[in-house]
Amino acid sequence: MKTMNWFLAGACTFLLFTACSNPPPAETDPAPKAKKTAIRVENTSKEDSLAAAERARLEAERLAAEKLEADRARLEEMINQLMSDDVYFEFDRFELTEKARELLAQVGDMLKAEERFIVTVEGHTDARGTEDYNMTLGGKRAMKVKEFLVAYGISSDRMETVSYGKEKPKVEGASEDAYSQNRRANFRVKIK
Amino acid sequence: MRKVFFSFILFFCIYSPLWAAIDTIAVDVGISVFKTMPLGVVPFEEKNGPIAWGEMPPHKILESDANLSGRFEVIASQKFDLVAFSRARAKFYVTGMVESLEDGMLKLSCYLYASQTKRLVFGESYKVAVQNVREAMHLFFDQVVFELWGERGVASTKLAWVRKIDGVKQVIYADYDGYRRRQATNDSAISMMPVWALGNRKLIFVSFRNEKPQLHVKDLDTKRVRRIYTNHKQSFSPAVNPITGEILFSVIRDGKTDLYLGDAEGKNSRRLSYLKSSQTSPAWSPRATEILFTSDRGGGPQIYVMGKDGSDVRRITFMGRYNEKAAWSPTGDRIAYTSMDNGKMNIYTCAFDGSDIVQLTSNAGNNEHPTWSPDGNLIAFASDRNGSYQIYIMRRDGSNVTQITKQGENTSPTWSWYDSPPPTSKKEGKK
């Protein structure tokens, strides 16, 4: 869960960074504005046209920033959606259930819609059994998910698989409920 | 330290070349048949005044070693008591004398005597700081084992295991009795599956610091951690060759797990198994001629054996659906493993061909991850029988279960190798 949040945070900062760097946002530096007001006293007619140009530029930048902001929010929502899309499995099995296929189809659509996404598929198991065997099982689960998405038309270059075995449970505890929520595959998202 | 431990012994015999199994199951509830030797233990004489011992005085450390070893029955006595020792048939007793030296060190003179004659069988003295008394006592105790049994004791060996610290699994190591604990990793990512490199100065383990399971090595002297077999993205399940130090391990590639054999330096490796199924949990035979491993070729995990070149694969376990994490005893005659039945894990041993199955743990929570002491007498394992997972030691027949960790969550123990080459008997040729 922690790592997911980190990734989300990473993705957000990345987006903010792109938003900041190109083009430069409107309200970054108040100093030039102050300079302009000083000039106004000397040459008002020139200042009028300058101010108009400045206003237009600011307006364009505001729109661009808004668009970026909207884009960022949309991406963030998509990432959130992807990271909460857990695929569940039966005990000691790695076949995809009907429900899992439906969910993965949605994930596939999202990955098609946003080409910049690169995902890591994490395979997990419940707490029963040995560390070693559960590592192999987690590997098989992650691979099944990747195989489905490749068949759905997502390039395998955009997906990496990793097994966490039983080491990263979503829910602590030794109940069937906890077990069933931990037998899962989930996604980590990076932006290219 | 229950002397009576109920063990259900299941005999499972396999007849006929067609592997048609006819199983005769005998359930035996009884006392361990392990032979123990009574040993008198007398407190050390404190020559120049009482001494502020750490956790326990030296004779208590010897008692603890004697109990854990599975070889002795402790006959504790405040002073030499021929009647008590004779009654308990303690032919030998240990005691000693301690002297504080001017430089703050302690001089421990430790003796093994024959009870009847009070003749000195063996004596050794150690000059140590008070915090190193345990180490000295373990050394002395192993000498006692060697004198009386002609075999090497394990009191100076170590255990490495995984302990959850602030919610993160870390690798730690300690004396085999759980004392003098040290932390090998202090990472924000999971560390697990520790095993000892030959020589006991390095630990090989799996770290998730790159958000993938990857083998690393920690040098306990330089404290440096280094990733090994870097050409594999996901590697785990290490097993060290007891002769050459080469490392067998599992690699996940395209969702499938295979066994690889790497050199002792952690650089080059080659694929060992070319089976359709997934393979994990490799373990070496004592002379490193054969390899145990787990394969899911039959659906669930089962234990198989093959030659060290990957040839001649045979299945070992046929009873139950989930048999995993095999460990070959250093004496070569038994294989310990974990089996899951009705969602509960228990430890079993069987002969090297899979026959003569004996269940060592039962009706006590989950019991898993067996690891043999280097003398083959003891098995350490992890159990949640008292609520949380802790490390326990038992004799190879399942008796004398002793809890050695108390707090937190402790799993995946691995016993170290012998530290030094075997001692030479001073009585050589006289017997």
PDB file of N, CA, C and O in Angstrom, chain A residues 3 7 91-92 128-136 139-140 143 146-147 160-168 172 188, chain B residues 169 190 192-193 208 211-213 233-234 236-237 252 254-255 257 280-281 296 299 301 322 324-325 340 345 368-369 412:
ATOM      1  N   THR A   3       3.995   1.501  -0.956  1.00  0.00           N
ATOM      2  CA  THR A   3       4.697   1.686  -2.225  1.00  0.00           C
ATOM      3  C   THR A   3       3.772   2.289  -3.256  1.00  0.00           C
ATOM      4  O   THR A   3       4.189   3.136  -4.048  1.00  0.00           O
ATOM      5  N   PHE A   7       4.240   5.651  -5.406  1.00  0.00           N
ATOM      6  CA  PHE A   7       4.217   5.728  -6.850  1.00  0.00           C
ATOM      7  C   PHE A   7       3.260   6.792  -7.316  1.00  0.00           C
ATOM      8  O   PHE A   7       3.536   7.558  -8.227  1.00  0.00           O
ATOM      9  N   PHE A  91      -7.521 -20.193  -4.085  1.00  0.00           N
ATOM     10  CA  PHE A  91      -6.385 -20.715  -3.321  1.00  0.00           C
ATOM     11  C   PHE A  91      -5.506 -21.632  -4.166  1.00  0.00           C
ATOM     12  O   PHE A  91      -6.003 -22.544  -4.817  1.00  0.00           O
ATOM     13  N   ASP A  92      -4.203 -21.363  -4.143  1.00  0.00           N
ATOM     14  CA  ASP A  92      -3.206 -22.153  -4.868  1.00  0.00           C
ATOM     15  C   ASP A  92      -3.513 -22.256  -6.366  1.00  0.00           C
ATOM     16  O   ASP A  92      -3.090 -23.182  -7.032  1.00  0.00           O
ATOM     17  N   ARG A 128      -0.891 -18.541   3.751  1.00  0.00           N
ATOM     18  CA  ARG A 128      -0.706 -19.981   3.952  1.00  0.00           C
ATOM     19  C   ARG A 128       0.386 -20.534   3.048  1.00  0.00           C
ATOM     20  O   ARG A 128       0.540 -20.077   1.923  1.00  0.00           O
ATOM     21  N   GLY A 129       1.124 -21.481   3.548  1.00  0.00           N
ATOM     22  CA  GLY A 129       2.182 -22.094   2.742  1.00  0.00           C
ATOM     23  C   GLY A 129       3.526 -21.434   2.987  1.00  0.00           C
ATOM     24  O   GLY A 129       3.653 -20.517   3.784  1.00  0.00           O
ATOM     25  N   THR A 130       4.528 -21.939   2.285  1.00  0.00           N
ATOM     26  CA  THR A 130       5.903 -21.492   2.525  1.00  0.00           C
ATOM     27  C   THR A 130       6.211 -20.228   1.714  1.00  0.00           C
ATOM     28  O   THR A 130       5.549 -19.941   0.716  1.00  0.00           O
ATOM     29  N   GLU A 131       7.222 -19.500   2.155  1.00  0.00           N
ATOM     30  CA  GLU A 131       7.669 -18.294   1.445  1.00  0.00           C
ATOM     31  C   GLU A 131       8.046 -18.639   0.000  1.00  0.00           C
ATOM     32  O   GLU A 131       7.669 -17.954  -0.934  1.00  0.00           O
ATOM     33  N   ASP A 132       8.825 -19.726  -0.142  1.00  0.00           N
ATOM     34  CA  ASP A 132       9.400 -20.063  -1.438  1.00  0.00           C
ATOM     35  C   ASP A 132       8.330 -20.430  -2.465  1.00  0.00           C
ATOM     36  O   ASP A 132       8.313 -19.894  -3.568  1.00  0.00           O
ATOM     37  N   TYR A 133       7.443 -21.350  -2.077  1.00  0.00           N
ATOM     38  CA  TYR A 133       6.432 -21.781  -3.036  1.00  0.00           C
ATOM     39  C   TYR A 133       5.497 -20.623  -3.383  1.00  0.00           C
ATOM     40  O   TYR A 133       5.063 -20.471  -4.522  1.00  0.00           O
ATOM     41  N   ASN A 134       5.211 -19.782  -2.401  1.00  0.00           N
ATOM     42  CA  ASN A 134       4.339 -18.642  -2.668  1.00  0.00           C
ATOM     43  C   ASN A 134       4.984 -17.632  -3.610  1.00  0.00           C
ATOM     44  O   ASN A 134       4.289 -16.919  -4.336  1.00  0.00           O
ATOM     45  N   MET A 135       6.327 -17.576  -3.603  1.00  0.00           N
ATOM     46  CA  MET A 135       7.002 -16.714  -4.579  1.00  0.00           C
ATOM     47  C   MET A 135       6.736 -17.222  -5.992  1.00  0.00           C
ATOM     48  O   MET A 135       6.464 -16.430  -6.902  1.00  0.00           O
ATOM     49  N   THR A 136       6.809 -18.541  -6.173  1.00  0.00           N
ATOM     50  CA  THR A 136       6.558 -19.086  -7.515  1.00  0.00           C
ATOM     51  C   THR A 136       5.102 -18.847  -7.921  1.00  0.00           C
ATOM     52  O   THR A 136       4.821 -18.502  -9.062  1.00  0.00           O
ATOM     53  N   GLY A 139       4.522 -15.296  -8.938  1.00  0.00           N
ATOM     54  CA  GLY A 139       5.084 -15.094 -10.278  1.00  0.00           C
ATOM     55  C   GLY A 139       4.124 -15.562 -11.362  1.00  0.00           C
ATOM     56  O   GLY A 139       3.947 -14.906 -12.387  1.00  0.00           O
ATOM     57  N   LYS A 140       3.488 -16.706 -11.102  1.00  0.00           N
ATOM     58  CA  LYS A 140       2.548 -17.252 -12.083  1.00  0.00           C
ATOM     59  C   LYS A 140       1.311 -16.358 -12.223  1.00  0.00           C
ATOM     60  O   LYS A 140       0.810 -16.148 -13.319  1.00  0.00           O
ATOM     61  N   MET A 143       2.108 -13.245 -14.177  1.00  0.00           N
ATOM     62  CA  MET A 143       2.290 -13.578 -15.582  1.00  0.00           C
ATOM     63  C   MET A 143       0.953 -13.796 -16.280  1.00  0.00           C
ATOM     64  O   MET A 143       0.777 -13.380 -17.429  1.00  0.00           O
ATOM     65  N   LYS A 146      -0.438 -10.491 -17.125  1.00  0.00           N
ATOM     66  CA  LYS A 146       0.288  -9.888 -18.248  1.00  0.00           C
ATOM     67  C   LYS A 146      -0.114 -10.560 -19.565  1.00  0.00           C
ATOM     68  O   LYS A 146      -0.359  -9.880 -20.562  1.00  0.00           O
ATOM     69  N   GLU A 147      -0.193 -11.882 -19.539  1.00  0.00           N
ATOM     70  CA  GLU A 147      -0.563 -12.617 -20.756  1.00  0.00           C
ATOM     71  C   GLU A 147      -1.928 -12.181 -21.276  1.00  0.00           C
ATOM     72  O   GLU A 147      -2.124 -12.000 -22.476  1.00  0.00           O
ATOM     73  N   GLU A 160       5.715  -5.056 -16.791  1.00  0.00           N
ATOM     74  CA  GLU A 160       6.718  -5.850 -16.119  1.00  0.00           C
ATOM     75  C   GLU A 160       5.990  -6.643 -15.036  1.00  0.00           C
ATOM     76  O   GLU A 160       4.998  -6.171 -14.490  1.00  0.00           O
ATOM     77  N   THR A 161       6.481  -7.855 -14.748  1.00  0.00           N
ATOM     78  CA  THR A 161       5.835  -8.618 -13.684  1.00  0.00           C
ATOM     79  C   THR A 161       6.810  -8.796 -12.530  1.00  0.00           C
ATOM     80  O   THR A 161       8.020  -8.867 -12.718  1.00  0.00           O
ATOM     81  N   VAL A 162       6.260  -8.852 -11.328  1.00  0.00           N
ATOM     82  CA  VAL A 162       7.084  -9.098 -10.148  1.00  0.00           C
ATOM     83  C   VAL A 162       6.261  -9.908  -9.142  1.00  0.00           C
ATOM     84  O   VAL A 162       5.057  -9.720  -9.023  1.00  0.00           O
ATOM     85  N   SER A 163       6.933 -10.839  -8.489  1.00  0.00           N
ATOM     86  CA  SER A 163       6.243 -11.624  -7.465  1.00  0.00           C
ATOM     87  C   SER A 163       6.625 -11.133  -6.083  1.00  0.00           C
ATOM     88  O   SER A 163       7.804 -10.922  -5.796  1.00  0.00           O
ATOM     89  N   TYR A 164       5.625 -10.936  -5.251  1.00  0.00           N
ATOM     90  CA  TYR A 164       5.874 -10.596  -3.852  1.00  0.00           C
ATOM     91  C   TYR A 164       5.573 -11.787  -2.943  1.00  0.00           C
ATOM     92  O   TYR A 164       5.704 -11.674  -1.734  1.00  0.00           O
ATOM     93  N   GLY A 165       5.155 -12.925  -3.532  1.00  0.00           N
ATOM     94  CA  GLY A 165       4.822 -14.065  -2.687  1.00  0.00           C
ATOM     95  C   GLY A 165       3.815 -13.672  -1.636  1.00  0.00           C
ATOM     96  O   GLY A 165       2.858 -12.950  -1.911  1.00  0.00           O
ATOM     97  N   LYS A 166       4.064 -14.110  -0.403  1.00  0.00           N
ATOM     98  CA  LYS A 166       3.122 -13.752   0.665  1.00  0.00           C
ATOM     99  C   LYS A 166       3.624 -12.572   1.496  1.00  0.00           C
ATOM    100  O   LYS A 166       3.149 -12.313   2.583  1.00  0.00           O
ATOM    101  N   GLU A 167       4.608 -11.843   0.957  1.00  0.00           N
ATOM    102  CA  GLU A 167       5.305 -10.853   1.766  1.00  0.00           C
ATOM    103  C   GLU A 167       4.584  -9.515   1.908  1.00  0.00           C
ATOM    104  O   GLU A 167       4.918  -8.730   2.776  1.00  0.00           O
ATOM    105  N   LYS A 168       3.645  -9.213   1.018  1.00  0.00           N
ATOM    106  CA  LYS A 168       3.005  -7.892   1.061  1.00  0.00           C
ATOM    107  C   LYS A 168       1.484  -8.024   1.107  1.00  0.00           C
ATOM    108  O   LYS A 168       0.798  -7.658   0.162  1.00  0.00           O
ATOM    109  N   GLU A 172      -4.067  -7.801   6.887  1.00  0.00           N
ATOM    110  CA  GLU A 172      -3.408  -8.684   7.848  1.00  0.00           C
ATOM    111  C   GLU A 172      -4.451  -9.622   8.456  1.00  0.00           C
ATOM    112  O   GLU A 172      -5.643  -9.317   8.471  1.00  0.00           O
ATOM    113  N   ARG A 188       1.143  -1.360 -10.438  1.00  0.00           N
ATOM    114  CA  ARG A 188       1.848  -0.111 -10.117  1.00  0.00           C
ATOM    115  C   ARG A 188       2.010   0.615 -11.445  1.00  0.00           C
ATOM    116  O   ARG A 188       2.312  -0.002 -12.457  1.00  0.00           O
TER     117      ARG A 188
ATOM    118  N   LYS B 169      10.261  -6.913   7.565  1.00  0.00           N
ATOM    119  CA  LYS B 169      11.070  -8.104   7.808  1.00  0.00           C
ATOM    120  C   LYS B 169      12.549  -7.782   7.630  1.00  0.00           C
ATOM    121  O   LYS B 169      12.946  -7.251   6.586  1.00  0.00           O
ATOM    122  N   ILE B 190      11.617  -5.155   2.403  1.00  0.00           N
ATOM    123  CA  ILE B 190      11.635  -6.500   3.006  1.00  0.00           C
ATOM    124  C   ILE B 190      12.973  -7.212   2.752  1.00  0.00           C
ATOM    125  O   ILE B 190      13.497  -7.177   1.652  1.00  0.00           O
ATOM    126  N   MET B 192      14.593 -11.183   3.448  1.00  0.00           N
ATOM    127  CA  MET B 192      14.131 -12.509   3.872  1.00  0.00           C
ATOM    128  C   MET B 192      15.009 -13.630   3.309  1.00  0.00           C
ATOM    129  O   MET B 192      15.966 -13.377   2.586  1.00  0.00           O
ATOM    130  N   MET B 193      14.639 -14.869   3.650  1.00  0.00           N
ATOM    131  CA  MET B 193      15.306 -16.089   3.175  1.00  0.00           C
ATOM    132  C   MET B 193      16.822 -16.088   3.405  1.00  0.00           C
ATOM    133  O   MET B 193      17.591 -16.350   2.480  1.00  0.00           O
ATOM    134  N   PHE B 208      14.035  -6.825  -1.196  1.00  0.00           N
ATOM    135  CA  PHE B 208      13.108  -6.165  -2.124  1.00  0.00           C
ATOM    136  C   PHE B 208      13.477  -4.698  -2.309  1.00  0.00           C
ATOM    137  O   PHE B 208      12.636  -3.906  -2.707  1.00  0.00           O
ATOM    138  N   GLU B 211      12.444  -3.218  -5.368  1.00  0.00           N
ATOM    139  CA  GLU B 211      11.034  -3.573  -5.595  1.00  0.00           C
ATOM    140  C   GLU B 211      10.859  -4.866  -6.367  1.00  0.00           C
ATOM    141  O   GLU B 211       9.860  -5.078  -7.055  1.00  0.00           O
ATOM    142  N   LYS B 212      11.851  -5.717  -6.271  1.00  0.00           N
ATOM    143  CA  LYS B 212      11.779  -7.066  -6.832  1.00  0.00           C
ATOM    144  C   LYS B 212      12.541  -7.971  -5.879  1.00  0.00           C
ATOM    145  O   LYS B 212      13.481  -7.517  -5.216  1.00  0.00           O
ATOM    146  N   PRO B 213      12.184  -9.258  -5.824  1.00  0.00           N
ATOM    147  CA  PRO B 213      12.978 -10.164  -4.984  1.00  0.00           C
ATOM    148  C   PRO B 213      14.325 -10.427  -5.644  1.00  0.00           C
ATOM    149  O   PRO B 213      14.369 -10.953  -6.760  1.00  0.00           O
ATOM    150  N   LYS B 233      16.473 -10.737 -12.908  1.00  0.00           N
ATOM    151  CA  LYS B 233      15.605  -9.705 -12.349  1.00  0.00           C
ATOM    152  C   LYS B 233      14.952 -10.146 -11.052  1.00  0.00           C
ATOM    153  O   LYS B 233      14.743  -9.352 -10.152  1.00  0.00           O
ATOM    154  N   GLN B 234      14.553 -11.428 -10.984  1.00  0.00           N
ATOM    155  CA  GLN B 234      13.901 -11.927  -9.774  1.00  0.00           C
ATOM    156  C   GLN B 234      14.567 -13.234  -9.347  1.00  0.00           C
ATOM    157  O   GLN B 234      14.418 -14.245 -10.020  1.00  0.00           O
ATOM    158  N   PHE B 236      15.588 -15.815  -5.830  1.00  0.00           N
ATOM    159  CA  PHE B 236      15.288 -16.072  -4.414  1.00  0.00           C
ATOM    160  C   PHE B 236      15.602 -17.529  -4.099  1.00  0.00           C
ATOM    161  O   PHE B 236      16.165 -18.239  -4.935  1.00  0.00           O
ATOM    162  N   SER B 237      15.237 -17.980  -2.870  1.00  0.00           N
ATOM    163  CA  SER B 237      15.388 -19.378  -2.475  1.00  0.00           C
ATOM    164  C   SER B 237      16.842 -19.872  -2.563  1.00  0.00           C
ATOM    165  O   SER B 237      17.114 -20.890  -3.199  1.00  0.00           O
ATOM    166  N   ILE B 252      12.662 -16.335 -11.346  1.00  0.00           N
ATOM    167  CA  ILE B 252      11.375 -16.234 -12.037  1.00  0.00           C
ATOM    168  C   ILE B 252      11.602 -15.519 -13.355  1.00  0.00           C
ATOM    169  O   ILE B 252      12.156 -14.415 -13.387  1.00  0.00           O
ATOM    170  N   ASP B 254       9.425 -14.900 -17.050  1.00  0.00           N
ATOM    171  CA  ASP B 254       8.166 -15.093 -17.763  1.00  0.00           C
ATOM    172  C   ASP B 254       7.184 -15.918 -16.939  1.00  0.00           C
ATOM    173  O   ASP B 254       6.520 -16.813 -17.450  1.00  0.00           O
ATOM    174  N   GLY B 255       7.140 -15.642 -15.652  1.00  0.00           N
ATOM    175  CA  GLY B 255       6.154 -16.281 -14.798  1.00  0.00           C
ATOM    176  C   GLY B 255       6.515 -17.678 -14.354  1.00  0.00           C
ATOM    177  O   GLY B 255       5.826 -18.288 -13.549  1.00  0.00           O
ATOM    178  N   THR B 257       9.297 -20.421 -12.672  1.00  0.00           N
ATOM    179  CA  THR B 257      10.431 -20.444 -11.758  1.00  0.00           C
ATOM    180  C   THR B 257      11.325 -21.627 -12.070  1.00  0.00           C
ATOM    181  O   THR B 257      10.852 -22.763 -12.135  1.00  0.00           O
ATOM    182  N   THR B 280      11.473 -24.777  -7.046  1.00  0.00           N
ATOM    183  CA  THR B 280      11.990 -23.860  -6.029  1.00  0.00           C
ATOM    184  C   THR B 280      12.512 -24.658  -4.837  1.00  0.00           C
ATOM    185  O   THR B 280      12.564 -25.884  -4.870  1.00  0.00           O
ATOM    186  N   SER B 281      12.900 -23.934  -3.770  1.00  0.00           N
ATOM    187  CA  SER B 281      13.371 -24.532  -2.517  1.00  0.00           C
ATOM    188  C   SER B 281      14.432 -25.606  -2.717  1.00  0.00           C
ATOM    189  O   SER B 281      14.284 -26.737  -2.234  1.00  0.00           O
ATOM    190  N   ASP B 296       6.016 -28.213  -8.926  1.00  0.00           N
ATOM    191  CA  ASP B 296       4.548 -28.255  -8.952  1.00  0.00           C
ATOM    192  C   ASP B 296       4.055 -29.055 -10.159  1.00  0.00           C
ATOM    193  O   ASP B 296       2.929 -28.899 -10.580  1.00  0.00           O
ATOM    194  N   GLY B 299       0.716 -30.589  -9.914  1.00  0.00           N
ATOM    195  CA  GLY B 299      -0.355 -29.718  -9.424  1.00  0.00           C
ATOM    196  C   GLY B 299       0.143 -28.924  -8.241  1.00  0.00           C
ATOM    197  O   GLY B 299       0.648 -27.831  -8.391  1.00  0.00           O
ATOM    198  N   PRO B 301       2.657 -28.465  -4.695  1.00  0.00           N
ATOM    199  CA  PRO B 301       4.093 -28.652  -4.488  1.00  0.00           C
ATOM    200  C   PRO B 301       4.429 -30.021  -3.906  1.00  0.00           C
ATOM    201  O   PRO B 301       3.801 -30.466  -2.946  1.00  0.00           O
ATOM    202  N   TYR B 322       0.604 -31.099  -0.285  1.00  0.00           N
ATOM    203  CA  TYR B 322       1.465 -29.910  -0.182  1.00  0.00           C
ATOM    204  C   TYR B 322       2.691 -30.260   0.636  1.00  0.00           C
ATOM    205  O   TYR B 322       2.643 -30.286   1.868  1.00  0.00           O
ATOM    206  N   GLU B 324       6.799 -29.263   1.002  1.00  0.00           N
ATOM    207  CA  GLU B 324       7.676 -28.179   0.537  1.00  0.00           C
ATOM    208  C   GLU B 324       8.854 -28.012   1.478  1.00  0.00           C
ATOM    209  O   GLU B 324       8.877 -28.515   2.596  1.00  0.00           O
ATOM    210  N   LYS B 325       9.839 -27.243   1.002  1.00  0.00           N
ATOM    211  CA  LYS B 325      10.964 -26.766   1.804  1.00  0.00           C
ATOM    212  C   LYS B 325      11.730 -27.920   2.465  1.00  0.00           C
ATOM    213  O   LYS B 325      11.833 -28.007   3.689  1.00  0.00           O
ATOM    214  N   MET B 340       1.517 -29.382   4.367  1.00  0.00           N
ATOM    215  CA  MET B 340       0.287 -28.693   4.767  1.00  0.00           C
ATOM    216  C   MET B 340      -0.894 -29.641   4.631  1.00  0.00           C
ATOM    217  O   MET B 340      -1.086 -30.277   3.598  1.00  0.00           O
ATOM    218  N   MET B 345       0.331 -26.272   8.786  1.00  0.00           N
ATOM    219  CA  MET B 345       1.648 -26.737   8.369  1.00  0.00           C
ATOM    220  C   MET B 345       2.285 -27.541   9.498  1.00  0.00           C
ATOM    221  O   MET B 345       2.225 -27.127  10.661  1.00  0.00           O
ATOM    222  N   GLU B 368       6.881 -24.822  10.594  1.00  0.00           N
ATOM    223  CA  GLU B 368       7.434 -24.827   9.249  1.00  0.00           C
ATOM    224  C   GLU B 368       8.901 -24.436   9.222  1.00  0.00           C
ATOM    225  O   GLU B 368       9.474 -24.048  10.214  1.00  0.00           O
ATOM    226  N   HIS B 369       9.457 -24.522   8.024  1.00  0.00           N
ATOM    227  CA  HIS B 369      10.828 -24.111   7.740  1.00  0.00           C
ATOM    228  C   HIS B 369      11.857 -24.850   8.605  1.00  0.00           C
ATOM    229  O   HIS B 369      12.628 -24.217   9.343  1.00  0.00           O
ATOM    230  N   SER B 412      11.585 -18.327   9.468  1.00  0.00           N
ATOM    231  CA  SER B 412      12.624 -18.742   8.511  1.00  0.00           C
ATOM    232  C   SER B 412      14.018 -18.907   9.115  1.00  0.00           C
ATOM    233  O   SER B 412      14.970 -18.259   8.690  1.00  0.00           O
TER     234      SER B 412
END
